[in-house]
mmCIF file of C-alpha atoms in Angstrom:
data_model
loop_
_atom_site.group_PDB
_atom_site.id
_atom_site.type_symbol
_atom_site.label_atom_id
_atom_site.label_comp_id
_atom_site.label_asym_id
_atom_site.label_seq_id
_atom_site.Cartn_x
_atom_site.Cartn_y
_atom_site.Cartn_z
ATOM 1 C CA MET A 92 -39.850 19.438 23.675
ATOM 2 C CA SER A 93 -41.808 16.772 25.541
ATOM 3 C CA ARG A 94 -43.449 17.585 28.865
ATOM 4 C CA THR A 95 -41.124 15.087 30.588
ATOM 5 C CA LEU A 96 -37.982 16.613 29.093
ATOM 6 C CA GLN A 97 -39.147 20.106 29.982
ATOM 7 C CA LEU A 98 -39.745 19.159 33.620
ATOM 8 C CA THR A 99 -36.413 17.311 33.762
ATOM 9 C CA GLU A 100 -34.624 20.464 32.633
ATOM 10 C CA GLN A 101 -36.479 22.575 35.178
ATOM 11 C CA LEU A 102 -35.355 20.252 37.976
ATOM 12 C CA ILE A 103 -31.743 20.115 36.759
ATOM 13 C CA SER A 104 -31.620 23.921 36.749
ATOM 14 C CA ARG A 105 -32.007 23.899 40.532
ATOM 15 C CA PRO A 106 -28.654 23.275 42.307
ATOM 16 C CA SER A 107 -30.083 20.963 44.947
ATOM 17 C CA ILE A 108 -26.906 19.576 46.474
ATOM 18 C CA THR A 109 -27.614 17.506 49.614
ATOM 19 C CA PRO A 110 -29.514 18.435 51.751
ATOM 20 C CA SER A 111 -30.738 21.453 49.795
ATOM 21 C CA ASP A 112 -33.924 21.050 47.786
ATOM 22 C CA GLU A 113 -33.905 24.482 46.130
ATOM 23 C CA GLY A 114 -37.686 24.477 45.758
ATOM 24 C CA CYS A 115 -37.942 21.251 43.752
ATOM 25 C CA LEU A 116 -40.539 19.729 46.077
ATOM 26 C CA GLU A 117 -42.641 22.871 46.111
ATOM 27 C CA MET A 118 -42.714 22.871 42.318
ATOM 28 C CA ILE A 119 -43.694 19.191 42.212
ATOM 29 C CA ALA A 120 -46.427 19.674 44.819
ATOM 30 C CA GLU A 121 -47.886 22.491 42.724
ATOM 31 C CA LEU A 122 -48.063 20.127 39.751
ATOM 32 C CA LEU A 123 -49.643 17.288 41.733
ATOM 33 C CA ALA A 124 -52.305 19.275 43.588
ATOM 34 C CA PRO A 125 -54.536 19.819 40.505
ATOM 35 C CA CYS A 126 -54.477 16.040 39.973
ATOM 36 C CA GLY A 127 -56.137 15.486 43.340
ATOM 37 C CA PHE A 128 -53.056 14.862 45.460
ATOM 38 C CA VAL A 129 -52.958 15.877 49.096
ATOM 39 C CA CYS A 130 -49.408 17.135 49.597
ATOM 40 C CA GLU A 131 -47.729 17.107 52.998
ATOM 41 C CA ARG A 132 -44.267 18.291 53.971
ATOM 42 C CA ILE A 133 -42.543 16.159 56.606
ATOM 43 C CA ASP A 134 -39.257 18.066 56.888
ATOM 44 C CA SER A 135 -36.713 16.912 59.448
ATOM 45 C CA GLY A 136 -33.249 17.514 60.832
ATOM 46 C CA PRO A 137 -31.306 20.296 62.559
ATOM 47 C CA ASP A 138 -31.320 23.856 61.250
ATOM 48 C CA ASP A 139 -27.871 23.504 59.703
ATOM 49 C CA PHE A 140 -28.859 20.304 57.845
ATOM 50 C CA ARG A 141 -32.584 20.663 57.306
ATOM 51 C CA VAL A 142 -34.003 17.964 55.047
ATOM 52 C CA SER A 143 -37.039 18.530 52.829
ATOM 53 C CA ASN A 144 -39.505 15.642 52.496
ATOM 54 C CA LEU A 145 -42.733 15.446 50.516
ATOM 55 C CA TRP A 146 -45.522 12.914 50.974
ATOM 56 C CA ALA A 147 -48.193 13.305 48.289
ATOM 57 C CA LYS A 148 -51.133 10.921 47.913
ATOM 58 C CA ARG A 149 -54.198 10.659 45.729
ATOM 59 C CA SER A 150 -56.811 8.247 47.075
ATOM 60 C CA ALA A 151 -59.088 6.351 44.746
ATOM 61 C CA ALA A 152 -62.830 6.377 45.225
ATOM 62 C CA ALA A 153 -62.908 2.584 45.338
ATOM 63 C CA ALA A 154 -62.880 1.174 48.863
ATOM 64 C CA GLY A 155 -59.925 -1.020 49.693
ATOM 65 C CA ALA A 156 -57.835 0.194 46.747
ATOM 66 C CA LYS A 157 -54.167 -0.703 46.920
ATOM 67 C CA THR A 158 -51.435 1.921 46.956
ATOM 68 C CA LEU A 159 -48.500 2.352 44.598
ATOM 69 C CA VAL A 160 -45.827 4.791 45.780
ATOM 70 C CA PHE A 161 -43.107 6.313 43.619
ATOM 71 C CA VAL A 162 -39.989 7.015 45.681
ATOM 72 C CA GLY A 163 -37.202 9.379 44.727
ATOM 73 C CA HIS A 164 -34.792 12.093 45.776
ATOM 74 C CA THR A 165 -34.295 15.642 44.561
ATOM 75 C CA ASP A 166 -30.821 16.020 46.055
ATOM 76 C CA VAL A 167 -27.681 15.469 44.020
ATOM 77 C CA VAL A 168 -24.027 14.932 44.849
ATOM 78 C CA PRO A 169 -21.554 17.821 44.590
ATOM 79 C CA THR A 170 -20.379 18.701 41.100
ATOM 80 C CA GLY A 171 -16.668 18.201 41.543
ATOM 81 C CA PRO A 172 -14.281 20.605 39.763
ATOM 82 C CA LEU A 173 -16.415 22.917 37.657
ATOM 83 C CA GLU A 174 -13.609 23.473 35.149
ATOM 84 C CA GLN A 175 -13.718 19.773 34.242
ATOM 85 C CA TRP A 176 -17.345 19.951 33.083
ATOM 86 C CA SER A 177 -17.893 20.531 29.388
ATOM 87 C CA SER A 178 -20.930 22.669 30.285
ATOM 88 C CA PRO A 179 -22.185 24.185 33.569
ATOM 89 C CA PRO A 180 -23.607 21.322 35.690
ATOM 90 C CA PHE A 181 -26.831 23.138 36.560
ATOM 91 C CA VAL A 182 -27.497 24.453 33.066
ATOM 92 C CA PRO A 183 -29.336 21.736 31.071
ATOM 93 C CA THR A 184 -27.277 21.282 27.917
ATOM 94 C CA HIS A 185 -27.979 19.194 24.824
ATOM 95 C CA LYS A 186 -25.167 17.658 22.810
ATOM 96 C CA ASP A 187 -25.143 14.670 20.448
ATOM 97 C CA GLY A 188 -28.581 13.488 21.565
ATOM 98 C CA LYS A 189 -27.710 13.639 25.262
ATOM 99 C CA LEU A 190 -28.881 15.898 28.065
ATOM 100 C CA TYR A 191 -26.024 16.992 30.352
ATOM 101 C CA GLY A 192 -26.315 18.201 33.924
ATOM 102 C CA ARG A 193 -25.900 17.079 37.515
ATOM 103 C CA GLY A 194 -28.833 14.835 38.403
ATOM 104 C CA THR A 195 -29.818 13.863 34.867
ATOM 105 C CA SER A 196 -29.428 10.157 35.658
ATOM 106 C CA ASP A 197 -29.509 10.276 39.438
ATOM 107 C CA MET A 198 -32.383 11.014 39.558
ATOM 108 C CA LYS A 199 -34.249 14.036 38.283
ATOM 109 C CA THR A 200 -35.221 12.373 35.007
ATOM 110 C CA SER A 201 -37.026 9.672 36.982
ATOM 111 C CA ILE A 202 -38.857 12.244 39.115
ATOM 112 C CA ALA A 203 -40.037 14.135 36.046
ATOM 113 C CA ALA A 204 -41.138 10.839 34.513
ATOM 114 C CA PHE A 205 -43.056 9.951 37.720
ATOM 115 C CA VAL A 206 -44.976 13.201 37.655
ATOM 116 C CA VAL A 207 -45.873 13.221 33.960
ATOM 117 C CA ALA A 208 -46.806 9.520 33.995
ATOM 118 C CA VAL A 209 -49.168 10.184 36.899
ATOM 119 C CA GLU A 210 -50.690 13.221 35.175
ATOM 120 C CA GLU A 211 -51.355 11.243 31.990
ATOM 121 C CA PHE A 212 -52.734 8.232 33.826
ATOM 122 C CA ILE A 213 -55.155 10.249 35.952
ATOM 123 C CA ALA A 214 -56.333 12.237 32.925
ATOM 124 C CA ALA A 215 -57.105 8.972 31.110
ATOM 125 C CA GLN A 216 -58.445 6.962 34.085
ATOM 126 C CA PRO A 217 -59.647 9.342 36.807
ATOM 127 C CA GLN A 218 -61.744 6.599 38.436
ATOM 128 C CA ALA A 219 -59.050 3.904 38.411
ATOM 129 C CA PRO A 220 -59.168 1.699 41.545
ATOM 130 C CA LEU A 221 -55.595 2.518 42.583
ATOM 131 C CA ASN A 222 -54.193 4.884 45.190
ATOM 132 C CA ILE A 223 -51.096 6.719 43.954
ATOM 133 C CA ALA A 224 -48.438 8.344 46.130
ATOM 134 C CA LEU A 225 -45.067 10.040 45.782
ATOM 135 C CA LEU A 226 -42.436 10.062 48.523
ATOM 136 C CA LEU A 227 -39.594 12.457 47.720
ATOM 137 C CA THR A 228 -36.656 13.593 49.846
ATOM 138 C CA SER A 229 -33.604 15.847 49.673
ATOM 139 C CA ASP A 230 -31.460 13.501 51.798
ATOM 140 C CA GLU A 231 -30.660 10.345 49.879
ATOM 141 C CA GLU A 232 -27.147 11.191 48.770
ATOM 142 C CA GLY A 233 -26.236 12.368 52.273
ATOM 143 C CA PRO A 234 -26.555 10.702 55.688
ATOM 144 C CA ALA A 235 -30.107 9.546 54.851
ATOM 145 C CA VAL A 236 -31.239 9.802 58.468
ATOM 146 C CA ASP A 237 -33.808 12.602 58.078
ATOM 147 C CA GLY A 238 -35.197 11.672 54.675
ATOM 148 C CA THR A 239 -37.214 8.698 53.469
ATOM 149 C CA THR A 240 -36.813 6.816 56.730
ATOM 150 C CA VAL A 241 -38.543 9.667 58.639
ATOM 151 C CA VAL A 242 -41.527 9.626 56.281
ATOM 152 C CA VAL A 243 -41.733 5.837 56.509
ATOM 153 C CA GLN A 244 -41.776 6.084 60.305
ATOM 154 C CA ALA A 245 -44.636 8.609 60.111
ATOM 155 C CA LEU A 246 -46.630 6.338 57.781
ATOM 156 C CA GLU A 247 -45.950 3.362 60.027
ATOM 157 C CA GLN A 248 -47.228 5.242 63.070
ATOM 158 C CA ARG A 249 -50.406 6.150 61.171
ATOM 159 C CA GLY A 250 -50.906 2.555 60.079
ATOM 160 C CA GLU A 251 -50.993 3.690 56.461
ATOM 161 C CA PRO A 252 -50.475 0.654 54.206
ATOM 162 C CA LEU A 253 -48.301 0.600 51.094
ATOM 163 C CA ASP A 254 -48.655 -2.254 48.631
ATOM 164 C CA TYR A 255 -46.304 -1.484 45.753
ATOM 165 C CA CYS A 256 -43.231 0.741 45.491
ATOM 166 C CA ILE A 257 -41.135 1.879 42.533
ATOM 167 C CA VAL A 258 -37.864 3.622 43.376
ATOM 168 C CA GLY A 259 -36.575 5.724 40.486
ATOM 169 C CA GLU A 260 -32.897 4.875 40.966
ATOM 170 C CA PRO A 261 -30.898 4.556 37.722
ATOM 171 C CA THR A 262 -30.861 0.786 37.305
ATOM 172 C CA SER A 263 -30.551 0.329 33.547
ATOM 173 C CA VAL A 264 -27.288 -0.521 31.805
ATOM 174 C CA GLN A 265 -27.442 0.090 28.054
ATOM 175 C CA ARG A 266 -31.000 1.342 27.587
ATOM 176 C CA THR A 267 -33.945 2.182 29.779
ATOM 177 C CA GLY A 268 -35.666 -0.952 31.024
ATOM 178 C CA ASP A 269 -32.944 -3.520 30.394
ATOM 179 C CA MET A 270 -32.421 -4.076 34.145
ATOM 180 C CA ILE A 271 -34.486 -3.519 37.280
ATOM 181 C CA LYS A 272 -33.565 -4.155 40.888
ATOM 182 C CA ASN A 273 -35.945 -6.458 42.717
ATOM 183 C CA GLY A 274 -33.907 -6.378 45.912
ATOM 184 C CA ARG A 275 -30.734 -5.128 47.535
ATOM 185 C CA ARG A 276 -28.198 -6.585 49.911
ATOM 186 C CA GLY A 277 -28.052 -5.366 53.477
ATOM 187 C CA THR A 278 -25.106 -3.337 54.699
ATOM 188 C CA MET A 279 -23.538 -3.472 58.150
ATOM 189 C CA GLY A 280 -20.312 -1.884 59.325
ATOM 190 C CA GLY A 281 -18.097 -2.745 62.257
ATOM 191 C CA LYS A 282 -15.498 -0.641 64.087
ATOM 192 C CA LEU A 283 -13.187 -3.031 65.918
ATOM 193 C CA THR A 284 -10.601 -1.833 68.424
ATOM 194 C CA VAL A 285 -8.141 -4.457 69.646
ATOM 195 C CA ARG A 286 -6.192 -3.406 72.743
ATOM 196 C CA GLY A 287 -2.617 -4.390 73.517
ATOM 197 C CA VAL A 288 0.205 -2.937 75.588
ATOM 198 C CA GLN A 289 2.430 -0.253 74.094
ATOM 199 C CA GLY A 290 6.163 -0.651 74.448
ATOM 200 C CA HIS A 291 9.607 -0.437 72.903
ATOM 201 C CA ILE A 292 9.973 -2.597 69.843
ATOM 202 C CA ALA A 293 13.279 -3.963 71.138
ATOM 203 C CA TYR A 294 11.557 -5.326 74.257
ATOM 204 C CA PRO A 295 8.508 -7.199 72.931
ATOM 205 C CA GLN A 296 8.348 -9.280 76.116
ATOM 206 C CA LEU A 297 7.340 -6.113 77.961
ATOM 207 C CA ALA A 298 4.563 -5.223 75.538
ATOM 208 C CA ARG A 299 1.661 -6.905 73.786
ATOM 209 C CA ASN A 300 1.271 -6.226 70.068
ATOM 210 C CA PRO A 301 -2.435 -5.894 69.198
ATOM 211 C CA ILE A 302 -1.747 -6.100 65.462
ATOM 212 C CA HIS A 303 -0.063 -9.484 65.838
ATOM 213 C CA GLN A 304 -2.880 -10.684 68.050
ATOM 214 C CA ALA A 305 -5.599 -9.481 65.688
ATOM 215 C CA LEU A 306 -4.193 -10.857 62.440
ATOM 216 C CA PRO A 307 -5.112 -14.559 62.944
ATOM 217 C CA ALA A 308 -8.694 -13.622 63.814
ATOM 218 C CA LEU A 309 -8.916 -11.265 60.844
ATOM 219 C CA ALA A 310 -7.531 -13.936 58.538
ATOM 220 C CA GLU A 311 -10.190 -16.369 59.774
ATOM 221 C CA LEU A 312 -12.955 -13.811 59.245
ATOM 222 C CA ALA A 313 -11.688 -13.091 55.730
ATOM 223 C CA ALA A 314 -11.738 -16.805 54.885
ATOM 224 C CA THR A 315 -15.160 -17.508 56.401
ATOM 225 C CA GLU A 316 -18.044 -18.620 54.185
ATOM 226 C CA TRP A 317 -20.932 -16.704 55.717
ATOM 227 C CA ASP A 318 -23.569 -18.195 53.427
ATOM 228 C CA ARG A 319 -23.849 -19.394 49.845
ATOM 229 C CA GLY A 320 -26.332 -16.813 48.630
ATOM 230 C CA ASN A 321 -29.407 -17.888 46.682
ATOM 231 C CA GLU A 322 -30.963 -17.568 43.248
ATOM 232 C CA PHE A 323 -31.352 -13.805 43.713
ATOM 233 C CA PHE A 324 -28.284 -12.855 45.779
ATOM 234 C CA PRO A 325 -24.546 -13.592 45.715
ATOM 235 C CA PRO A 326 -22.980 -14.926 48.921
ATOM 236 C CA THR A 327 -22.553 -12.533 51.822
ATOM 237 C CA SER A 328 -19.258 -10.629 51.689
ATOM 238 C CA TRP A 329 -17.027 -9.419 54.554
ATOM 239 C CA GLN A 330 -14.379 -6.841 53.689
ATOM 240 C CA ILE A 331 -11.876 -4.760 55.662
ATOM 241 C CA SER A 332 -11.978 -1.136 54.527
ATOM 242 C CA ASN A 333 -9.529 0.544 56.912
ATOM 243 C CA MET A 334 -6.843 -0.487 59.411
ATOM 244 C CA HIS A 335 -5.039 1.944 61.726
ATOM 245 C CA GLY A 336 -2.394 1.285 64.341
ATOM 246 C CA GLY A 337 0.843 2.696 65.661
ATOM 247 C CA THR A 338 2.237 6.051 66.673
ATOM 248 C CA GLY A 339 4.053 6.726 63.429
ATOM 249 C CA ALA A 340 7.392 5.814 64.977
ATOM 250 C CA THR A 341 9.146 2.674 63.762
ATOM 251 C CA ASN A 342 10.405 1.638 67.192
ATOM 252 C CA VAL A 343 7.127 1.587 69.135
ATOM 253 C CA ILE A 344 4.746 -1.347 69.531
ATOM 254 C CA PRO A 345 1.263 0.211 69.368
ATOM 255 C CA GLY A 346 -1.154 0.062 72.242
ATOM 256 C CA GLU A 347 -4.135 -0.629 70.034
ATOM 257 C CA VAL A 348 -5.195 -1.261 66.456
ATOM 258 C CA GLN A 349 -8.449 -0.184 64.869
ATOM 259 C CA VAL A 350 -10.078 -2.157 62.060
ATOM 260 C CA MET A 351 -13.116 -1.006 60.102
ATOM 261 C CA PHE A 352 -15.007 -3.582 58.069
ATOM 262 C CA ASN A 353 -18.281 -4.031 56.229
ATOM 263 C CA PHE A 354 -20.733 -6.825 55.516
ATOM 264 C CA ARG A 355 -22.862 -6.809 52.381
ATOM 265 C CA PHE A 356 -25.287 -9.526 53.288
ATOM 266 C CA CYS A 357 -28.101 -11.340 51.554
ATOM 267 C CA THR A 358 -31.389 -12.717 52.798
ATOM 268 C CA GLU A 359 -29.706 -15.994 53.778
ATOM 269 C CA SER A 360 -28.109 -14.225 56.762
ATOM 270 C CA THR A 361 -29.291 -11.802 59.432
ATOM 271 C CA ALA A 362 -27.465 -8.888 61.024
ATOM 272 C CA GLU A 363 -27.807 -10.503 64.444
ATOM 273 C CA GLY A 364 -26.491 -13.837 63.230
ATOM 274 C CA LEU A 365 -23.468 -12.304 61.532
ATOM 275 C CA GLN A 366 -22.645 -10.239 64.613
ATOM 276 C CA ALA A 367 -22.759 -13.345 66.815
ATOM 277 C CA ARG A 368 -20.415 -15.234 64.495
ATOM 278 C CA VAL A 369 -17.871 -12.395 64.470
ATOM 279 C CA HIS A 370 -17.892 -12.156 68.256
ATOM 280 C CA GLU A 371 -17.387 -15.923 68.495
ATOM 281 C CA VAL A 372 -14.233 -15.722 66.388
ATOM 282 C CA LEU A 373 -12.826 -12.741 68.283
ATOM 283 C CA ASP A 374 -13.577 -14.332 71.661
ATOM 284 C CA ARG A 375 -12.051 -17.647 70.630
ATOM 285 C CA HIS A 376 -8.818 -15.879 69.709
ATOM 286 C CA GLY A 377 -8.704 -14.337 73.171
ATOM 287 C CA LEU A 378 -8.644 -10.725 72.039
ATOM 288 C CA ASP A 379 -9.111 -7.755 74.344
ATOM 289 C CA TYR A 380 -11.421 -5.769 72.114
ATOM 290 C CA GLU A 381 -14.314 -3.377 71.668
ATOM 291 C CA LEU A 382 -16.661 -3.673 68.691
ATOM 292 C CA GLN A 383 -19.236 -1.115 67.574
ATOM 293 C CA TRP A 384 -21.834 -2.071 64.961
ATOM 294 C CA THR A 385 -23.756 0.088 62.508
ATOM 295 C CA VAL A 386 -26.551 -1.504 60.480
ATOM 296 C CA GLY A 387 -27.012 0.700 57.421
ATOM 297 C CA GLY A 388 -29.830 -1.314 55.925
ATOM 298 C CA GLN A 389 -31.466 -4.715 55.951
ATOM 299 C CA PRO A 390 -31.624 -6.770 52.759
ATOM 300 C CA PHE A 391 -34.908 -6.850 50.914
ATOM 301 C CA LEU A 392 -36.233 -8.976 48.089
ATOM 302 C CA THR A 393 -39.343 -8.789 45.947
ATOM 303 C CA THR A 394 -39.927 -12.145 44.335
ATOM 304 C CA PRO A 395 -41.822 -12.284 41.019
ATOM 305 C CA GLY A 396 -45.448 -11.396 41.631
ATOM 306 C CA THR A 397 -47.959 -8.644 40.911
ATOM 307 C CA LEU A 398 -45.540 -5.703 40.813
ATOM 308 C CA VAL A 399 -42.679 -7.444 39.033
ATOM 309 C CA SER A 400 -45.104 -8.794 36.429
ATOM 310 C CA ALA A 401 -46.646 -5.342 35.903
ATOM 311 C CA VAL A 402 -43.199 -3.805 35.424
ATOM 312 C CA GLN A 403 -41.912 -6.556 33.147
ATOM 313 C CA GLN A 404 -45.006 -6.288 30.958
ATOM 314 C CA ALA A 405 -44.748 -2.489 30.831
ATOM 315 C CA ILE A 406 -41.114 -2.636 29.738
ATOM 316 C CA HIS A 407 -41.820 -5.282 27.113
ATOM 317 C CA ASP A 408 -44.774 -3.362 25.694
ATOM 318 C CA GLU A 409 -42.897 -0.046 25.591
ATOM 319 C CA VAL A 410 -39.375 -0.960 24.466
ATOM 320 C CA GLY A 411 -39.733 -4.597 23.395
ATOM 321 C CA ILE A 412 -37.170 -6.159 25.712
ATOM 322 C CA ALA A 413 -37.238 -8.754 28.478
ATOM 323 C CA THR A 414 -35.832 -6.986 31.528
ATOM 324 C CA GLU A 415 -33.222 -8.574 33.756
ATOM 325 C CA LEU A 416 -33.903 -8.890 37.482
ATOM 326 C CA SER A 417 -30.896 -7.955 39.609
ATOM 327 C CA THR A 418 -29.920 -7.312 43.232
ATOM 328 C CA THR A 419 -26.418 -5.976 42.522
ATOM 329 C CA GLY A 420 -25.011 -2.621 43.555
ATOM 330 C CA GLY A 421 -25.154 -0.615 46.752
ATOM 331 C CA THR A 422 -28.096 0.456 48.858
ATOM 332 C CA SER A 423 -31.048 2.712 48.089
ATOM 333 C CA ASP A 424 -33.985 4.204 49.958
ATOM 334 C CA GLY A 425 -35.887 1.097 48.973
ATOM 335 C CA ARG A 426 -34.436 -0.455 52.134
ATOM 336 C CA PHE A 427 -36.515 1.917 54.253
ATOM 337 C CA VAL A 428 -39.755 1.505 52.311
ATOM 338 C CA ALA A 429 -39.408 -2.289 52.358
ATOM 339 C CA ARG A 430 -40.083 -2.176 56.113
ATOM 340 C CA ILE A 431 -43.740 -1.325 55.430
ATOM 341 C CA CYS A 432 -44.202 -2.339 51.792
ATOM 342 C CA PRO A 433 -44.081 -5.979 50.656
ATOM 343 C CA GLN A 434 -43.247 -5.316 46.996
ATOM 344 C CA VAL A 435 -40.416 -2.908 46.148
ATOM 345 C CA ILE A 436 -38.537 -2.606 42.864
ATOM 346 C CA GLU A 437 -36.153 -0.030 41.425
ATOM 347 C CA LEU A 438 -36.399 1.185 37.842
ATOM 348 C CA GLY A 439 -34.712 4.125 36.197
ATOM 349 C CA PRO A 440 -32.482 5.235 33.306
ATOM 350 C CA PRO A 441 -28.953 3.970 32.531
ATOM 351 C CA ASN A 442 -26.463 4.535 35.347
ATOM 352 C CA ALA A 443 -23.119 4.724 33.543
ATOM 353 C CA THR A 444 -22.499 8.415 34.347
ATOM 354 C CA ILE A 445 -24.019 8.805 37.810
ATOM 355 C CA HIS A 446 -21.913 10.923 40.203
ATOM 356 C CA LYS A 447 -19.413 11.598 37.398
ATOM 357 C CA ILE A 448 -18.199 14.766 35.731
ATOM 358 C CA ASP A 449 -20.478 15.443 32.722
ATOM 359 C CA GLU A 450 -23.310 13.294 34.042
ATOM 360 C CA HIS A 451 -25.850 12.834 31.259
ATOM 361 C CA VAL A 452 -28.775 10.818 29.970
ATOM 362 C CA ALA A 453 -29.731 10.014 26.399
ATOM 363 C CA VAL A 454 -32.748 12.087 25.408
ATOM 364 C CA ALA A 455 -34.114 8.994 23.680
ATOM 365 C CA ASP A 456 -34.327 7.268 27.094
ATOM 366 C CA ILE A 457 -36.490 9.903 28.765
ATOM 367 C CA GLU A 458 -39.901 9.515 27.147
ATOM 368 C CA PRO A 459 -39.838 5.683 27.212
ATOM 369 C CA LEU A 460 -39.141 5.814 30.967
ATOM 370 C CA LYS A 461 -42.225 7.979 31.517
ATOM 371 C CA ASN A 462 -44.284 5.638 29.337
ATOM 372 C CA ILE A 463 -43.099 2.597 31.280
ATOM 373 C CA TYR A 464 -44.160 4.183 34.569
ATOM 374 C CA ARG A 465 -47.559 5.039 33.059
ATOM 375 C CA ARG A 466 -47.967 1.487 31.733
ATOM 376 C CA VAL A 467 -47.189 0.096 35.194
ATOM 377 C CA LEU A 468 -50.002 2.223 36.609
ATOM 378 C CA GLU A 469 -52.327 0.939 33.872
ATOM 379 C CA ASN A 470 -51.318 -2.689 34.508
ATOM 380 C CA LEU A 471 -51.854 -2.421 38.270
ATOM 381 C CA ALA A 472 -55.202 -0.696 37.790
ATOM 382 C CA LYS A 473 -56.268 -3.411 35.377
ATOM 383 C CA SER A 474 -55.161 -6.092 37.807
ATOM 384 C CA ALA A 475 -57.205 -4.433 40.574
ATOM 385 C CA SER A 476 -60.278 -4.201 38.335
ATOM 386 C CA ASN A 477 -60.030 -7.896 37.470
ATOM 387 C CA ALA A 478 -59.493 -9.001 41.048
#
């Protein structure tokens, strides 16, 4: 059994459902300390939802060395019905060349690969001119308010620079390395309440139906072209997710209607600009309304450069494929790190079974992932030496 596979199994054996860490970070810190890492816990949150965060950094002897940070999460989503699993979700199980267990893809394999890649790299190049860090949290699958973003805020307050970031999210499709994320769309939700006047449905002249009033504005918003996207992102999308109105009776005009919607927006638009355009439409339609906004994350994009080149070369050298750059999918903790780090990419194993019953990863994908991470470290160190 490879060192990476062994560590992956050890992590899977710990039932670290959000926000519980179940000692994963302590185990990782114990592995990193002998490699010269200074390990710091930056836990956060209330007692009934305490989040575990680890910031571990090894500084190079070379002055002015740049910093690569590996970002990940030890928490996993709930298992779902246990009786539907073919094997216990927190008992690492091998079958037909696959490793089964909650967190195999998302993302304990990546964390194990981070750690072993770092161990091997430091053993081979202890004087490499590259700072290496790990930022791990137990609150990525949950609210994500006391996890990575808290550590990023602490680093920002210290003025601690980050130059490169690899998030271990499962980004691959068929085999490890066939796709990486070099950016993500932003996400912004709106909770719109349109007020009318409740009344009897037989006397509409004595009431004001907020649903009828809202529909033309909603139709205009749904038909709006917010932007046309760019070479990295699709156009910004606006979608209604929920709509609630009425008392439940069929003979009552409701007094208000509530509409919940979401933007997934690219770098061609800003949260502020989109908000202003929505308000303009609602105001023009003369609605009596209240609108609450929640910005879940800003879009970020890493254009081809030092980090992307190092990752592409590492993937090609290890598995012989040309990786695809993509910005599809939902959000990740990369959105927080991108606030203080100019180059952020996501790279991990195939994602076909994440969050599913019988989540698994092909054993044949595990060691190549570790080797790719190690090769990225080697490529960045070489680039720094040649600079």
